[in-house]
Structures are given as structure tokens and as C-alpha cells.
XYZ file of C-alpha atoms in Angstrom:
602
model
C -36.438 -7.343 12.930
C -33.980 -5.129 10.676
C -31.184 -6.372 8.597
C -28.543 -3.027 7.014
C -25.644 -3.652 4.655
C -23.313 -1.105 4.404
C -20.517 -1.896 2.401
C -16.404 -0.533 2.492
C -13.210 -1.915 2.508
C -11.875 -5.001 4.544
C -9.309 -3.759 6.058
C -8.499 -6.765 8.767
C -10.086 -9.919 8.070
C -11.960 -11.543 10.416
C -15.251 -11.599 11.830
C -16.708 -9.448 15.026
C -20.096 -9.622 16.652
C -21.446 -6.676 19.568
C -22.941 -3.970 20.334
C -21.852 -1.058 18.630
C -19.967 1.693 20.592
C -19.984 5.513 18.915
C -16.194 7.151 19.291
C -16.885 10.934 20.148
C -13.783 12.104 18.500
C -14.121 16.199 19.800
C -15.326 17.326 16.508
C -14.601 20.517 15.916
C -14.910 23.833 13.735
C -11.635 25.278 12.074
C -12.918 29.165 12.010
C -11.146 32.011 10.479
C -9.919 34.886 12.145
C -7.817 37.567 11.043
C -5.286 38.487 13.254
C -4.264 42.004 13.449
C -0.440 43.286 12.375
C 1.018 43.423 16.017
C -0.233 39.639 16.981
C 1.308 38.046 14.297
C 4.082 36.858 16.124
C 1.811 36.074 19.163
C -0.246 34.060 16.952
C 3.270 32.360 15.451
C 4.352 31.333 18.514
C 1.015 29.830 19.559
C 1.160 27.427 16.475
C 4.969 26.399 17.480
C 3.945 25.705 20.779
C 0.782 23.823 19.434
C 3.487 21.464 16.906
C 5.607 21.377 20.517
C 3.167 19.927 22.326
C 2.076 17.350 20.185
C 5.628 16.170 19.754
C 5.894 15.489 23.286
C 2.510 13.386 23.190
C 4.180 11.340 19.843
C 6.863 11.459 21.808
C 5.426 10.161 25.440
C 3.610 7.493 22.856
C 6.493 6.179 21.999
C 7.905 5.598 25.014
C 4.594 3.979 26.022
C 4.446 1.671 23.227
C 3.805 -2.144 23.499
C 6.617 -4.419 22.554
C 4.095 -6.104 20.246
C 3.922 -3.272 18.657
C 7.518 -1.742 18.535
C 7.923 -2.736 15.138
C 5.236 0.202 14.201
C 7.311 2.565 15.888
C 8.427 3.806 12.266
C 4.845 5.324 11.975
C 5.084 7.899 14.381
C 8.480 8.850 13.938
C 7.579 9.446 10.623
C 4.801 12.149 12.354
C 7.454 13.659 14.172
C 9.412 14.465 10.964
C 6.257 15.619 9.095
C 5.634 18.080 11.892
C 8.388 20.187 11.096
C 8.198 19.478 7.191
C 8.480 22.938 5.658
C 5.367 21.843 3.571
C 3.495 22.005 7.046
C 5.229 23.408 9.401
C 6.528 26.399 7.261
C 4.322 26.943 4.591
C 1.774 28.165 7.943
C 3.983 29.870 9.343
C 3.941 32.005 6.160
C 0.261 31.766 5.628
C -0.351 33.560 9.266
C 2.224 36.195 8.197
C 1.064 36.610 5.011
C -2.512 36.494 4.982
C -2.354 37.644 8.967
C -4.936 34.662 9.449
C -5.486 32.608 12.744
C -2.667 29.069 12.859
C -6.224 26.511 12.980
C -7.121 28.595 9.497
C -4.009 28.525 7.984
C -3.594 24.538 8.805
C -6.889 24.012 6.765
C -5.208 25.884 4.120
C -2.038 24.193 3.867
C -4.175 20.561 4.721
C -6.168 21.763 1.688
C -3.290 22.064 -0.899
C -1.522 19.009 0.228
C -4.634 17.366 -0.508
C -4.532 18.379 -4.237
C -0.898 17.445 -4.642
C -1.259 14.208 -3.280
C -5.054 13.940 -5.553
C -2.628 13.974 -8.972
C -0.502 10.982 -7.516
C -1.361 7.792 -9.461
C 0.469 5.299 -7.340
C -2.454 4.543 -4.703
C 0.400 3.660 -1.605
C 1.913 6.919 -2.165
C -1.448 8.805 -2.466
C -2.523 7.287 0.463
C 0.194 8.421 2.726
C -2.180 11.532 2.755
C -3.569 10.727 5.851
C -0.921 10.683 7.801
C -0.452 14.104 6.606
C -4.095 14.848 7.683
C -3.200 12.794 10.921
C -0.462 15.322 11.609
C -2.004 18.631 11.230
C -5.599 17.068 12.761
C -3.511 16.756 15.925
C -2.119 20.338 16.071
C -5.712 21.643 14.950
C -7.323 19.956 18.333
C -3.962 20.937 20.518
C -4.620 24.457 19.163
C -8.599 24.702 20.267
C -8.066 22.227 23.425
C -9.762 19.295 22.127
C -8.926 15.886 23.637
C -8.196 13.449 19.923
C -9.612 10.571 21.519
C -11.607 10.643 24.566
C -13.546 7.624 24.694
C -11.007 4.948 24.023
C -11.034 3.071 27.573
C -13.365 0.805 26.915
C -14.859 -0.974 29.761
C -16.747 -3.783 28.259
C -16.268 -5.775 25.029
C -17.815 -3.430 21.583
C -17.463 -2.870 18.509
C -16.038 0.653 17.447
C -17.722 2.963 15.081
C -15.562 6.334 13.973
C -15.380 8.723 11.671
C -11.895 8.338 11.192
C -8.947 6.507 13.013
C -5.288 7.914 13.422
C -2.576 5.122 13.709
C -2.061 6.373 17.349
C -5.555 5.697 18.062
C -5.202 1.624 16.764
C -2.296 1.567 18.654
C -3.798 2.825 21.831
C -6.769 0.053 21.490
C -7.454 -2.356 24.039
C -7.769 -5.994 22.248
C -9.672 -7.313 24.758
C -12.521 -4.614 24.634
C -12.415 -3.325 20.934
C -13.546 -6.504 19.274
C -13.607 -4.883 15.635
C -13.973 -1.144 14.679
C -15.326 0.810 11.380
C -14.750 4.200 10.266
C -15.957 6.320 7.636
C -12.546 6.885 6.245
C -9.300 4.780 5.455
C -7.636 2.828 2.994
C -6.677 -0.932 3.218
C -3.505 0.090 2.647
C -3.621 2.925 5.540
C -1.262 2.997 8.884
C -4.464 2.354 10.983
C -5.136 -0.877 9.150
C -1.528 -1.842 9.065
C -1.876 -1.519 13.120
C -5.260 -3.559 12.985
C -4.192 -6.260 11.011
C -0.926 -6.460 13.704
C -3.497 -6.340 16.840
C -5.666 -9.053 15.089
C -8.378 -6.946 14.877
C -11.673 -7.063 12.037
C -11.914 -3.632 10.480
C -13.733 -2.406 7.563
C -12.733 1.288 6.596
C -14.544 3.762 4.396
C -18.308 3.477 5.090
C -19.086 6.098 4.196
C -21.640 7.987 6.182
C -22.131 4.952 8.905
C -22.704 7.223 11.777
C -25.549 8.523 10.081
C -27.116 5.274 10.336
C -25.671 3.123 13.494
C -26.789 3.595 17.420
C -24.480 3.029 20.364
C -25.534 -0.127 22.014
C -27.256 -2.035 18.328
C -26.099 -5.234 17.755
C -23.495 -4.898 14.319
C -21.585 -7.283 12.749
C -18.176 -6.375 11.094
C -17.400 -8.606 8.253
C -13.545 -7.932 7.422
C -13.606 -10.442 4.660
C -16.368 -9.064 2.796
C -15.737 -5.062 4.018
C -19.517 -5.024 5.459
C -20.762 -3.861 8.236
C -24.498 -5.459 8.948
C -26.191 -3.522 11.328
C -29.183 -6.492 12.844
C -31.283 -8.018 15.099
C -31.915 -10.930 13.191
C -31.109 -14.319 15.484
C -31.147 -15.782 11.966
C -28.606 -13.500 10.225
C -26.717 -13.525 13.476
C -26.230 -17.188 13.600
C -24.918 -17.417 10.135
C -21.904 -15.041 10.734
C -21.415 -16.564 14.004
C -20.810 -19.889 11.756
C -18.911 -17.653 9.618
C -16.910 -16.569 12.116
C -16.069 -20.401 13.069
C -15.419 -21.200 9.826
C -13.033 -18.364 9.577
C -11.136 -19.029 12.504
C -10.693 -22.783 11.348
C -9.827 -21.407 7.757
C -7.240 -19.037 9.925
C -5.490 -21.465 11.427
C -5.193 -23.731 8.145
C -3.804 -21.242 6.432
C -1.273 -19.851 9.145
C -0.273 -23.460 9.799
C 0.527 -23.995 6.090
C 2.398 -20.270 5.662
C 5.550 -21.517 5.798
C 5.388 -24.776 2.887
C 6.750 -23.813 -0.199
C 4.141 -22.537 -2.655
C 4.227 -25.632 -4.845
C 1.261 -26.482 -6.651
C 0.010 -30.335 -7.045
C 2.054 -31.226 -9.967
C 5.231 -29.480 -8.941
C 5.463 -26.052 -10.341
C 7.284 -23.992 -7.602
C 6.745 -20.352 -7.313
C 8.783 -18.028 -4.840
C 6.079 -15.929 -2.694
C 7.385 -12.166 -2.128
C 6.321 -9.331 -0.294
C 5.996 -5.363 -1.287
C 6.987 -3.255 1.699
C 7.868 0.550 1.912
C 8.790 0.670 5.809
C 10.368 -1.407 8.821
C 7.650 -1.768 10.671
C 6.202 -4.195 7.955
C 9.346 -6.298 8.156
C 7.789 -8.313 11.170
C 4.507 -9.344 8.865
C 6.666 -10.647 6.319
C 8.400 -13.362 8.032
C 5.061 -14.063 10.341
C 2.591 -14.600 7.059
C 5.456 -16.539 5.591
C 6.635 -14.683 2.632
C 10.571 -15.519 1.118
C 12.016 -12.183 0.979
C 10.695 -8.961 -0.238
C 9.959 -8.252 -4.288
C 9.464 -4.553 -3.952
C 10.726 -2.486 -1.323
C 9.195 1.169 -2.150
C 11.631 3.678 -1.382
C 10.028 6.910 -2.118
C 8.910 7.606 1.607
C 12.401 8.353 2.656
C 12.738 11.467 0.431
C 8.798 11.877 0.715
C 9.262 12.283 4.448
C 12.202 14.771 4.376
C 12.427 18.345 3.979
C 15.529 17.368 1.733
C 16.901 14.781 -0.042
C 18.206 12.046 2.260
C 21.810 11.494 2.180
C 23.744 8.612 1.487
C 24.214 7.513 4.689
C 20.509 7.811 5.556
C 19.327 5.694 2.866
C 21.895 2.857 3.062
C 20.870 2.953 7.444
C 17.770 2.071 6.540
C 18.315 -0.846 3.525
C 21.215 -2.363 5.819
C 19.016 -2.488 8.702
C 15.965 -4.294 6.236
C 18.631 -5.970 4.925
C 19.726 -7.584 7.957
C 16.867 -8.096 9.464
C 15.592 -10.009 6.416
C 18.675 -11.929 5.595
C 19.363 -14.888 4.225
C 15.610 -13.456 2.312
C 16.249 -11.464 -0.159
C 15.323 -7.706 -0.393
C 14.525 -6.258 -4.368
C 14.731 -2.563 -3.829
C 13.179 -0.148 -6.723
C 15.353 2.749 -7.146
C 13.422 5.981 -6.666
C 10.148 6.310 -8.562
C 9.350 9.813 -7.965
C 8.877 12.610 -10.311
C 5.871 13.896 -12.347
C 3.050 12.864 -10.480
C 5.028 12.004 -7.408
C 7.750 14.891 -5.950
C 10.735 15.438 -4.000
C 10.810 19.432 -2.762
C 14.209 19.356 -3.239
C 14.554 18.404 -7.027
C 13.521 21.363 -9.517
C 10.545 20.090 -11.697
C 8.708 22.191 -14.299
C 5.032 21.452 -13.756
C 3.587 18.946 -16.289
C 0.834 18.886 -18.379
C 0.431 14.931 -17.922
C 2.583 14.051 -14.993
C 2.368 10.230 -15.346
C 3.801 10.655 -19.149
C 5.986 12.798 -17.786
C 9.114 13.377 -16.034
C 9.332 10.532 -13.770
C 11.028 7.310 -12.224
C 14.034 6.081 -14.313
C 13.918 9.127 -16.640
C 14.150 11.835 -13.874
C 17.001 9.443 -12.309
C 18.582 9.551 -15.687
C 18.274 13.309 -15.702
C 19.222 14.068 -12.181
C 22.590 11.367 -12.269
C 23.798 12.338 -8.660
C 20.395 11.769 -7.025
C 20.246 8.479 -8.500
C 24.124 7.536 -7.654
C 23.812 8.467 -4.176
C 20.676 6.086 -3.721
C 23.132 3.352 -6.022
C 25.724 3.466 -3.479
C 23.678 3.027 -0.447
C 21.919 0.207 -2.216
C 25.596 -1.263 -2.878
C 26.575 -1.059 0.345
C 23.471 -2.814 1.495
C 24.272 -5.685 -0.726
C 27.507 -6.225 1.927
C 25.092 -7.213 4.147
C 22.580 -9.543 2.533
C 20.785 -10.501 -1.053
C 19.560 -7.316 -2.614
C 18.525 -7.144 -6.009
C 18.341 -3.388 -7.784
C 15.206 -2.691 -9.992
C 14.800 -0.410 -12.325
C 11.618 1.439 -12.488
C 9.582 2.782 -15.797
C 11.883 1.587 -18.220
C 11.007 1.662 -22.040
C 13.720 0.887 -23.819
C 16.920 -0.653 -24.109
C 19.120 2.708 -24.331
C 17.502 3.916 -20.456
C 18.738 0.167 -19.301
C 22.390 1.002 -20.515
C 22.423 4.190 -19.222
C 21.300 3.068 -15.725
C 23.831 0.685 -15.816
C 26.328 3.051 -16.524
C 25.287 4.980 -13.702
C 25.726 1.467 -11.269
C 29.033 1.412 -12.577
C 29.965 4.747 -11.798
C 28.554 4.180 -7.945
C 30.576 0.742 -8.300
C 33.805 2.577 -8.717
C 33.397 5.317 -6.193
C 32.621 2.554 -3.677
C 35.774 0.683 -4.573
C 38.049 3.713 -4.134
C 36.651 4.262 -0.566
C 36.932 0.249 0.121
C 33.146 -0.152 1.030
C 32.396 -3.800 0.616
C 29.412 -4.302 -1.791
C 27.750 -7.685 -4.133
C 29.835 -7.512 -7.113
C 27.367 -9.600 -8.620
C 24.464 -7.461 -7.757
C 21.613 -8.799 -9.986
C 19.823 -6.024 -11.844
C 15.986 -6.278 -13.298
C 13.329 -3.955 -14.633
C 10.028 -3.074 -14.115
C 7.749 -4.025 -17.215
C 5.068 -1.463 -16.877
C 4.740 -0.003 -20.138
C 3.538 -1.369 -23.781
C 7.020 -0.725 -25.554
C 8.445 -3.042 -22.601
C 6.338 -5.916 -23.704
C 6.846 -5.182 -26.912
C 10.558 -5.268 -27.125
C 10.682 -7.830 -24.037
C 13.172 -9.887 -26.229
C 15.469 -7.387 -26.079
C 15.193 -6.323 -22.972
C 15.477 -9.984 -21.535
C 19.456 -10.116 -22.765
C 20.207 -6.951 -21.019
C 18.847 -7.908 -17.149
C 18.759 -10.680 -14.531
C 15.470 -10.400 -14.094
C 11.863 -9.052 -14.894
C 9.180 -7.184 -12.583
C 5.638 -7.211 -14.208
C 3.851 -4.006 -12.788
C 0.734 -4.635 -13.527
C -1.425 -1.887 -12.545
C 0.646 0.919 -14.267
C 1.159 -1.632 -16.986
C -2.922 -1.891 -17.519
C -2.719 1.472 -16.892
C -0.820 2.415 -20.056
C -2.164 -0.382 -22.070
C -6.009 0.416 -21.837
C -4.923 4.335 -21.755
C -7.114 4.435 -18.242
C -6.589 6.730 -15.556
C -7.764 4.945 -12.447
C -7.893 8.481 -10.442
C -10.583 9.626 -13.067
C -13.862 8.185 -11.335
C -15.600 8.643 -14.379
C -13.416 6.311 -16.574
C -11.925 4.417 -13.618
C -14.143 1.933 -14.194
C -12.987 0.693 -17.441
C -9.703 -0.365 -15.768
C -9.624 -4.433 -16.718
C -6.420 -6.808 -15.796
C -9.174 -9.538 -17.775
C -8.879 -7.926 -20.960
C -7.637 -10.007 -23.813
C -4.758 -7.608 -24.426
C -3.604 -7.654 -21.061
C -3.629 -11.449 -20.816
C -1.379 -11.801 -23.957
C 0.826 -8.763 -23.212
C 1.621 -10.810 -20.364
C 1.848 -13.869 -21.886
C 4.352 -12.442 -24.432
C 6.260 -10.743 -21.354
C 6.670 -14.321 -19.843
C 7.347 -15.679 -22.716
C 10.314 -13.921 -23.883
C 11.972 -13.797 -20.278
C 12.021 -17.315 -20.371
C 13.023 -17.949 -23.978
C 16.301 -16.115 -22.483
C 16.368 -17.969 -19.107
C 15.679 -15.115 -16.858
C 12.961 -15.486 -14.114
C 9.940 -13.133 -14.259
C 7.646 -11.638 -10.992
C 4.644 -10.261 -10.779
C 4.984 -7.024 -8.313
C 1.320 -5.158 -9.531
C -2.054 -6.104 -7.537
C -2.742 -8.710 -9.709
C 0.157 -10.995 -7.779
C -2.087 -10.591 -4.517
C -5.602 -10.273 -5.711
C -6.843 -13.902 -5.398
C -9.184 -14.917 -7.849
C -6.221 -13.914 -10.748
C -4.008 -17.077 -8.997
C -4.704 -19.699 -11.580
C -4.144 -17.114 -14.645
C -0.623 -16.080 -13.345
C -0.120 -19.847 -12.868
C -1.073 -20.563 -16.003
C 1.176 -18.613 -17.828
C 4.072 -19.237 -15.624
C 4.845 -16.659 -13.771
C 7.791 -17.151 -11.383
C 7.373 -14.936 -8.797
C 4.582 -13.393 -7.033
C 5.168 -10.389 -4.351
C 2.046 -9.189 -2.603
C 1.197 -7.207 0.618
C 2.016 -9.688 3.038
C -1.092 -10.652 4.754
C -2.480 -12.108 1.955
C 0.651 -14.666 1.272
C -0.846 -17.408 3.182
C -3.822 -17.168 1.309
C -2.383 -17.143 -1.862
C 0.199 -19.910 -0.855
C -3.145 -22.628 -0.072
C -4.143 -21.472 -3.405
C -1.090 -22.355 -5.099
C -0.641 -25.989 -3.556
C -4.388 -26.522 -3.859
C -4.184 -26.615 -7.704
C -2.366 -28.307 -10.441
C -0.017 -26.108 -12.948
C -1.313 -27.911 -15.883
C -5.236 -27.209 -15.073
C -4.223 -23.828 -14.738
C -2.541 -23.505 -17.938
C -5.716 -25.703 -19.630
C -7.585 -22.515 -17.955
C -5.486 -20.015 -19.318
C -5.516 -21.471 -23.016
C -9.162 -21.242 -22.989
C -8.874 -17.866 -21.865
C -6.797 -16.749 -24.369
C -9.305 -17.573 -26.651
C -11.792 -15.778 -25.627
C -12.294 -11.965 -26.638
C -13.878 -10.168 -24.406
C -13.142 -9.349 -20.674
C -16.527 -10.287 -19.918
C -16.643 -14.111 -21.611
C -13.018 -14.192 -19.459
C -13.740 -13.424 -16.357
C -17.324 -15.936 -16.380
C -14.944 -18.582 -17.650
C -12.778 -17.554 -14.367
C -15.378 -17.135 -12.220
C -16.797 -20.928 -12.939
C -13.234 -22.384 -12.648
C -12.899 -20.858 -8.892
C -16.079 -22.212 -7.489
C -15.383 -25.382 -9.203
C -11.801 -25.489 -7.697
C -11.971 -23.666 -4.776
C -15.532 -23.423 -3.196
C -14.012 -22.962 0.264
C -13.306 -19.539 -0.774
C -15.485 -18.618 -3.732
C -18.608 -20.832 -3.841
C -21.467 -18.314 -3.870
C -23.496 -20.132 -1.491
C -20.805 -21.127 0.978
C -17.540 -19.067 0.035
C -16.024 -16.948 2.865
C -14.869 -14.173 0.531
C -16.695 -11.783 -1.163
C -15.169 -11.273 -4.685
C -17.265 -13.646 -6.595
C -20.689 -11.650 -5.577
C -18.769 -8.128 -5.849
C -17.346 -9.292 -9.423
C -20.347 -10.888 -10.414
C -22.386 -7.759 -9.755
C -19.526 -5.180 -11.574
C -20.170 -7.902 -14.437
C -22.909 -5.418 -15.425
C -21.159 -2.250 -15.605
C -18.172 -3.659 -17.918
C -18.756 -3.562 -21.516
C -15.302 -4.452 -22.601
């Protein structure tokens, strides 16, 4: 009997037990050919009617679409659009003329660069829309040599689905009934494809790495979504235990589903509002369902990500009315355009920076480029005729960029006034605190807003001067370490002291195990990808403030990361073995941070 852990990333939770069922996904090689001078335009043409035809199948799949599933219909519209982005669709067009190379070649090329532009990006949502890029050009690459993307999909007995790599189209085109989990070498938790699995209630785990190197069709695997395993076994032992697991997760399921919708109040009465951070639609339908109160950080960089110019006014307000709505009475925090430096809009001129993330970016490009950031103003006025919306400011370090920005609202203010568009006079306006001299001057800042956003991961970022891209310092990136606790403490701290509320927008707000700390301190507001809300919520009103803040005290005095996060670690399994008890806890974070106790030094 063999037992094989291979670990990724849970990207649906849940647990699935069958034999395993290898995708043939038409692999293919991308071979270069020169094409002589008088086929150019044959060869042209052949690529347009390649990016033709797979608009009709986005197009037929669209049409197709299951109503459970219409709210994900934003994802492959998006495609469509990215089709005939000039940073695809032209830039080969020029490569074929230029280099006089074959269209499959030139794709590679142009998949190739986009890769290093979106490598630089530190926000890891943005980065991530990547492959959808690689989705989109994939697809032309197989309509070009007369593959078939997915030719094993109809399934025609229950299994469990191993591939290299999963396109949102593929998810969407799954079968429930018959795919009763899937892995794939590639993905993000954050990706399209999980976003679609989590909808279709199915267990994934993404980016193992090399797992079809290693797994047969017909073995019996196990797909642990809570953990991000896959166990490849014959055990009966082994398999009994996740089957238990698997009961105990359903149970767990239902507990916290049923609960989703009770305030997130803890024992002793502290209540916290319970957000979520969205960037499209299609994630409006998850918000309500996992019981969140409104959204704390609506993205909005994909809309002039997605464009081969800037949206206009009218675009962007279409799209925060229709949130907007659809949300209401919630309310909807939008971030004004965060973009810049590491980040980029085609259409805005940007010298290229030496350190992007210090650079040219967010508030300060905004600042810089005042008719780009009054257009996106207005439309976020105009919203505010149709439902609470609350305007945050990203990257801001200082008073004088908060005055200026709100000169700017003003400005959009009047314009809207003169052309009688109804807006919320009363708009509330907050800032992001993601930088040290935001902490530091937090008491200043505080008189000038309505409101404060903690983002925590650029804030650690900054603090710890750690570049989480850089794999080989990566590592040292620690939301335990004494100065982080008290930067936030002091953040909290001075909000109140001037009676504004203060959120918590970073992954910190959703990560579990961090609950009781941001209790502790006080943190008002928590906004989180919205599948984990109802989690989060049983963890609020399974705990008292005050033995939070008892935790948090002792924390404080600690001074290391290490003697922290053991003090943590000991309060969870005391408090919540459900969850974190090493021998029966469903989730995997006390093992995983147990065993990166060893490689952190701080």
C-alpha cells in the first residue's frame, strides 16, 4: 500500500474521493517558421481568422451558458476584449510583418513579453490576471494548428480531474455530477478557474506542480481543498480518515453557511462589519450568498487593464451603477485607480522606472494625470445617486496628496452640478494606510477623512522593506512582526482617538488564524474575498473581545515574530480546535505555519 502528498493551493474547499481521470489537453509544439515576403499577408490573415474563430466559440459559450453561472459571464467577455487588445492582437500582427515569422511564433513572442510585464506587478490579483492573457492567446495557438482545447471533458462516470492547466471556459463547461474535484499543475486561488470552482461547489487544489508526472488514470486520489493536497493512495486506512474528514466538513459547511448571515458579534458584544474585496460583477453573487455587508474594496484597475484605451466616463460609471444597484442598500467602497509604476494603462505616457512600486503610481499618478482621475470621480459620483458608495484613496502619504485629491472631488462635484447629474453630497471619503509615513502621521490624517483602509500587505511590504515577488527574500515577509503589530496598533489607535472607523482591506482581514489579533486591537472592519466570510464570521462570535485583546497585550510584549506567532498558535488550538487542533483541526495552517516556524529568523 502507497500513501503520496503532493502539496498546492486550495483553491475550493472541500473534500473529493475517486479515481483519478488524466485531461489530454492536445498539447502541442509552437514551431517557428519564417514566412517568406509575398505570404505575409497570407499568413496575417490566417491569424485574424484564427482570433475570428475563437470569438465565435466565446461567443457560442456564452450563449450556452448555465443560468447558475450567468453571473461569470463577465469572464469571457473580458476574453473577447483581450482578443483584439492591441497588446495581442496588434503587437502580432507586427511581429509577422516585421520579423516575417509564422502567427503560432509570434503569439509565443508577444505571450512571452506580457509575461514579463505582468512578472514586475506587485499586487498579486492584478499579476494574476496573466492567465487569462495566456488563456486568450492558448486558444488562438490551438485554433491556429487544429487542436481541440479540451477533448476529454464529457465525463461518463464520477472522477476526479487531473490537468495541466484549466481555462475558466473549461470549469465552466464541467459536469458537477461527474467531475467530483479536479487539480492542475497551474493556477492561483485567486484565478477565474477557481472563482468558477468555488461557484460549481467543486474541491480544487491548483499548482501541483509536476502532478502528472506522478498520478495514473484510474488510482484512487484524494483532493483535499482545505489543506491544498492531493494524496495519491490505496490505503483503506488513510482513506477512511478523509472520508470522516469529508463528513466533518460537510457538517462544518452547513454550520457555517447557516450562521453567514448573523452579525459578526463576538461573545461579549464587540460588533464588527464583515466586507468583501471584489474587482468584477460576476463576484457580486458570492457576496450576498457567503453573507458579507457590502463590499470594502472594489478594485477598479481591470476596466482600463482590459481596454485598448482609457475607459470613458460613461463606461466606468455603467459598471459602478450596475454594482451599485445590485448591491444596494450594502454599501460599495470603490478605490480610485491604483495603476501606475508597476501596474500600467497603454494609454497614459509613463517613463520607465527604476523601482516601479516607489514610483509613479496610484494617488500620485492620479495627482499628476488630474483628468484621468476626474473622469473616474464623476462616474463614481454619479454612482453614489444610486446607492452607498464610499471613495478611497489609494497610496496616500501625506496630508498635502489628501487635500489635493479632494480638490480634485470638488472639481468633479461642480462639473456634475452644472450638468444636473444627481450624486451623494455627502460622499464619505477614506484612505488607504499602506505606507510607514501613514502610520506615522495617522493623527493627522484621521481629521482630514471619514474613514481608514489598513492595506496590509503593501503596508508590511514597505515596513519590512520586502519584496514578496523576490523568491529569494520573499520569505522574510512577516504580518507577526512586532513592528507590524504596533504600527497597527498606533493606526487604530489614532482613528479612533478622532472617532473615525478603521478596516482592514490587506490579506490579513481574511487569513484566519490573524482573527483574534485584529480583534484585539479593535479593528472595525474586516473585507476579505468572500468565501471565506462565513468562516471568519463563526470565528468572530466564537470568541470574546476582551480575551482577544488579553491575547494581543501579551503579544505586544513579545519581540520576536517567532515568540508571537507560538503564543498565537497555542491560543487557536486552545480556542478553536475545530479548526486548528493539530490532531483533529480541518485546516491546515497550524501544520504549514508550524513547519515555516523553522525558516523565520525574525
Amino acid at each position: 500500500m502507497k500513501t503520496l502528498v503532493f502539496r498546492g493551493v486550495g483553491a475550493s474547499p472541500g473534500i473529493a474521493i475517486g479515481k483519478a481521470r488524466i485531461l489530454e489537453q492536445g498539447k502541442f509544439e509552437v514551431i517557428r517558421q519564417k514566412i517568406p515576403a509575398h505570404s505575409i499577408e497570407k499568413e496575417k490573415t490566417r491569424f485574424k481568422e484564427a482570433v475570428s474563430r475563437v470569438e465565435n466559440q466565446l461567443e457560442s459559450l456564452l450563449q450556452e451558458i448555465s443560468e447558475e453561472l450567468k453571473d461569470h459571464a463577465a469572464i469571457f467577455k473580458a476574453h473577447l476584449m483581450m482578443l483584439r487588445d492591441n497588446m495581442i492582437y496588434d503587437r502580432t500582427l507586427q511581429l509577422i510583418e516585421q520579423e516575417g515569422i509564422n502567427a503560432e511564433w509570434a503569439l509565443s513572442k508577444v505571450l512571452d513579453w506580457i509575461k514579463k510585464v505582468f512578472a514586475k506587478i506587485k499586487d498579486d490579483f492584478i499579476r494574476e490576471r496573466f492567465t487569462d492573457v495566456e488563456d486568450v492567446i492558448k486558444r488562438v495557438q490551438m485554433t491556429l494548428v487544429g487542436e481541440n482545447l479540451v477533448k476529454n471533458l464529457n465525463f461518463t462516470e464520477p472522477s476526479v480531474l487531473i490537468a495541466n492547466d484549466l481555462s475558466p471556459a473549461d470549469t465552466v463547461q464541467m459536469n458537477p455530477e461527474l467531475i467530483m474535484g479536479f487539480v492542475t499543475e497551474k493556477g492561483s486561488r485567486t484565478s477565474h478557474t477557481a472563482i468558477v470552482a468555488r461557484s460549481l461547489g467543486i474541491p480544487a487544489v491548483v499548482g501541483v506542480e509536476g502532478i502528472l508526472n506522478h498520478v495514473l488514470s484510474d488510482e484512487t486520489v484524494i483532493v483535499d481543498g482545505l489543506c491544498g493536497e492531493l494524496i495519491i493512495t490505496d490505503d483503506p486506512v488513510v482513506l477512511s480518515r478523509y472520508r470522516e474528514k469529508q463528513e466533518a466538513f460537510s457538517k462544518y459547511s452547513l454550520d457555517i453557511i447557516n450562521t453567514s448571515h448573523l452579525p459578526a458579534e463576538t461573545k461579549d458584544g464587540f460588533r464588527v462589519t464583515i466586507k468583501a474585496n471584489i474587482e468584477m460583477i460576476d463576484e457580486i453573487p458570492s457576496v450576498i450568498t457567503y453573507g458579507a455587508e457590502g463590499v470594502g474594496l472594489l478594485r477598479t484597475e481591470f476596466l482600463y487593464l482590459s481596454k485598448k484605451g482609457l475607459p470613458k466616463e460613461e463606461d466606468l460609471y455603467s459598471v459602478y451603477r450596475e454594482m451599485v444597484e445590485r448591491l444596494n442598500p450594502y454599501p460599495v467602497t470603490i478605490r480610485t485607480l491604483d495603476i501606475g509604476g508597476d501596474k500600467f494603462v497603454s494609454s497614459v505616457p509613463l517613463c520607465e522606472e527604476m523601482n516601479p512600486a516607489l514610483g509613479l503610481r496610484a494617488i500620485r499618478l492620479c495627482l499628476r494625470e488630474p483628468e484621468l482621475f476626474k473622469t473616474q470621480l464623476r462616474a463614481i459620483l454619479r454612482a453614489s445617486a444610486h446607492g452607498e458608495v464610499k471613495i478611497l484613496f489609494p497610496l496616500i502619504s501625506g496630508k498635502m496628496e489628501i487635500i489635493e485629491a479632494r480638490e480634485i472631488l470638488e472639481e468633479a462635484k461642480q462639473e456634475l452640478k452644472q450638468k444636473n447629474h444627481p450624486f451623494d453630497e455627502n460622499i464619505q471619503v477614506g484612505i488607504m494606510i499602506e505606507v510607514p509615513t501613514a502610520v506615522m502621521m495617522a493623527d493627522v490624517l484621521a481629521k482630514e477623512v471619514d474613514f481608514f483602509s489598513i492595506g496590509t500587505n503593501d503596508l508590511i511590504q514597505y515596513s519590512l522593506a520586502i519584496d514578496r515577488v523576490n523568491e529569494r527574500v520573499a520569505h522574510l515577509y512577516e504580518p507577526l512582526h512586532p513592528a507590524i503589530l504596533r504600527m497597527l496598533q498606533k493606526t487604530v489607535d489614532a482613528a479612533h482617538a478622532h472617532g473615525i472607523e478603521v478596516a482592514v482591506c490587506g490579506e490579513m482581514a481574511g487569513e484566519p488564524m490573524y482573527v483574534p489579533v485584529l480583534l484585539g486591537m479593535g479593528v472595525d472592519e474586516f473585507s476579505m474575498n468572500a468565501i471565506v466570510v462565513p468562516r471568519i464570521k463563526k470565528m468572530i462570535r466564537g470568541i470574546s473581545q476582551e480575551k482577544c485583546k488579553e491575547l494581543f497585550n501579551e503579544l505586544l510584549e513579545e519581540s520576536t515574530a517567532i515568540a508571537i506567532r507560538r503564543r498565537l498558535l497555542k491560543f487557536l488550538s486552545d480556542y478553536y480546535p475545530e479548526e486548528f487542533s493539530p490532531e483533529k483541526g480541518l485546516y491546515c495552517d497550524l501544520a504549514r505555519t508550524n513547519s515555516k516556524l523553522s525558516t523565520q529568523n525574525f
